[in-house]
């Protein structure tokens, strides 16, 4: 498949096997142009045998500065657990990917 312009596709994965089965895991890439959101991509934990989630995306250079990827671990319903997670800057993700790949987190 030919793309014009060609994109640098990046896949970021998260290994859910260390998270209790009763908690949901959401991975959301938010692409921003200044203060305006131009795209959102989401992957969610499923009952797949691998218990991993990943999101594949390409971000133009002028959108990377304010864009980010969030990985949220949602507490099980009826518990007093806090929401946990990570926020990764899109510039850092691209930097890591160019240095040899972004491993599963």
Short mmCIF file of C-alpha atoms in Angstrom, two decimals:
data_model
loop_
_atom_site.label_atom_id
_atom_site.label_comp_id
_atom_site.label_asym_id
_atom_site.label_seq_id
_atom_site.Cartn_x
_atom_site.Cartn_y
_atom_site.Cartn_z
CA UNK A 1 0.00 0.00 0.00
CA UNK A 2 1.44 3.37 -1.01
CA UNK A 3 0.86 6.38 1.23
CA UNK A 4 1.46 9.96 0.28
CA UNK A 5 3.12 11.30 2.31
CA UNK A 6 4.61 8.09 3.74
CA UNK A 7 3.89 7.65 7.45
CA UNK A 8 6.07 6.30 10.24
CA UNK A 9 3.67 3.83 11.85
CA UNK A 10 4.22 3.07 15.53
CA UNK A 11 2.67 0.28 17.60
CA UNK A 12 2.57 0.65 21.38
CA UNK A 13 1.54 -2.39 23.37
CA UNK A 14 0.59 -3.07 26.98
CA UNK A 15 0.81 -6.46 28.68
CA UNK A 16 -2.41 -6.81 30.69
CA UNK A 17 -1.44 -10.15 32.25
CA UNK A 18 -0.08 -8.39 35.36
CA UNK A 19 -3.40 -6.57 35.92
CA UNK A 20 -6.18 -8.46 37.75
CA UNK A 21 -8.85 -9.81 35.39
CA UNK A 22 -11.61 -7.79 37.09
CA UNK A 23 -10.02 -4.47 36.02
CA UNK A 24 -10.45 -2.92 32.61
CA UNK A 25 -7.45 -1.53 30.75
CA UNK A 26 -7.88 1.28 28.22
CA UNK A 27 -5.20 2.68 25.93
CA UNK A 28 -6.04 6.01 24.26
CA UNK A 29 -3.88 8.00 21.84
CA UNK A 30 -4.99 11.64 21.72
CA UNK A 31 -3.67 13.70 18.82
CA UNK A 32 -3.80 17.47 19.32
CA UNK A 33 -3.17 20.42 17.04
CA UNK A 34 -2.59 23.27 19.47
CA UNK A 35 -5.60 22.99 21.77
CA UNK A 36 -7.87 21.25 19.24
CA UNK A 37 -8.22 17.48 19.34
CA UNK A 38 -7.93 16.12 15.81
CA UNK A 39 -8.01 12.37 16.50
CA UNK A 40 -8.46 9.82 19.25
CA UNK A 41 -7.69 6.13 18.99
CA UNK A 42 -8.58 3.59 21.65
CA UNK A 43 -7.84 -0.04 22.42
CA UNK A 44 -9.41 -1.92 25.33
CA UNK A 45 -8.64 -5.14 27.14
CA UNK A 46 -10.56 -8.05 25.73
CA UNK A 47 -10.86 -11.75 26.42
CA UNK A 48 -8.20 -12.60 23.83
CA UNK A 49 -5.84 -15.38 24.88
CA UNK A 50 -2.74 -13.14 24.72
CA UNK A 51 -4.12 -10.59 27.23
CA UNK A 52 -2.24 -7.78 25.47
CA UNK A 53 -3.57 -4.63 23.88
CA UNK A 54 -1.91 -2.38 21.36
CA UNK A 55 -2.66 0.67 19.29
CA UNK A 56 -1.12 1.40 15.87
CA UNK A 57 -0.88 5.02 14.79
CA UNK A 58 1.08 7.61 12.82
CA UNK A 59 1.40 11.22 13.95
CA UNK A 60 2.66 14.08 11.81
CA UNK A 61 5.56 15.98 13.36
CA UNK A 62 3.62 19.22 13.85
CA UNK A 63 1.04 17.36 16.02
CA UNK A 64 3.45 15.54 18.36
CA UNK A 65 4.31 18.26 20.89
CA UNK A 66 0.95 18.30 22.72
CA UNK A 67 -0.23 14.80 21.80
CA UNK A 68 -0.06 11.88 24.21
CA UNK A 69 -0.96 8.26 24.85
CA UNK A 70 -2.76 7.30 28.06
CA UNK A 71 -2.93 3.83 29.54
CA UNK A 72 -5.62 3.68 32.22
CA UNK A 73 -6.31 0.78 34.60
CA UNK A 74 -9.93 1.13 35.67
CA UNK A 75 -10.90 -0.16 39.14
CA UNK A 76 -13.27 -3.09 39.36
CA UNK A 77 -16.91 -2.05 39.91
CA UNK A 78 -17.83 -1.77 43.59
CA UNK A 79 -14.25 -1.37 44.84
CA UNK A 80 -12.57 1.62 46.43
CA UNK A 81 -9.47 1.29 44.24
CA UNK A 82 -8.09 4.39 42.57
CA UNK A 83 -7.66 4.74 38.84
CA UNK A 84 -4.04 4.04 37.89
CA UNK A 85 -2.20 4.65 34.68
CA UNK A 86 0.46 6.23 32.57
CA UNK A 87 0.68 9.20 30.21
CA UNK A 88 3.34 9.13 27.52
CA UNK A 89 4.28 12.16 25.42
CA UNK A 90 4.05 11.50 21.67
CA UNK A 91 7.50 13.03 21.03
CA UNK A 92 9.02 10.54 23.49
CA UNK A 93 7.17 7.60 21.93
CA UNK A 94 8.47 8.54 18.47
CA UNK A 95 11.99 8.97 19.89
CA UNK A 96 11.89 5.51 21.50
CA UNK A 97 10.43 3.91 18.35
CA UNK A 98 13.20 5.35 16.18
CA UNK A 99 15.83 4.10 18.64
CA UNK A 100 14.74 0.50 18.21
CA UNK A 101 11.11 0.16 19.01
CA UNK A 102 8.66 0.74 21.79
CA UNK A 103 8.45 -2.49 23.79
CA UNK A 104 5.29 -3.70 25.45
CA UNK A 105 4.84 -1.66 28.59
#
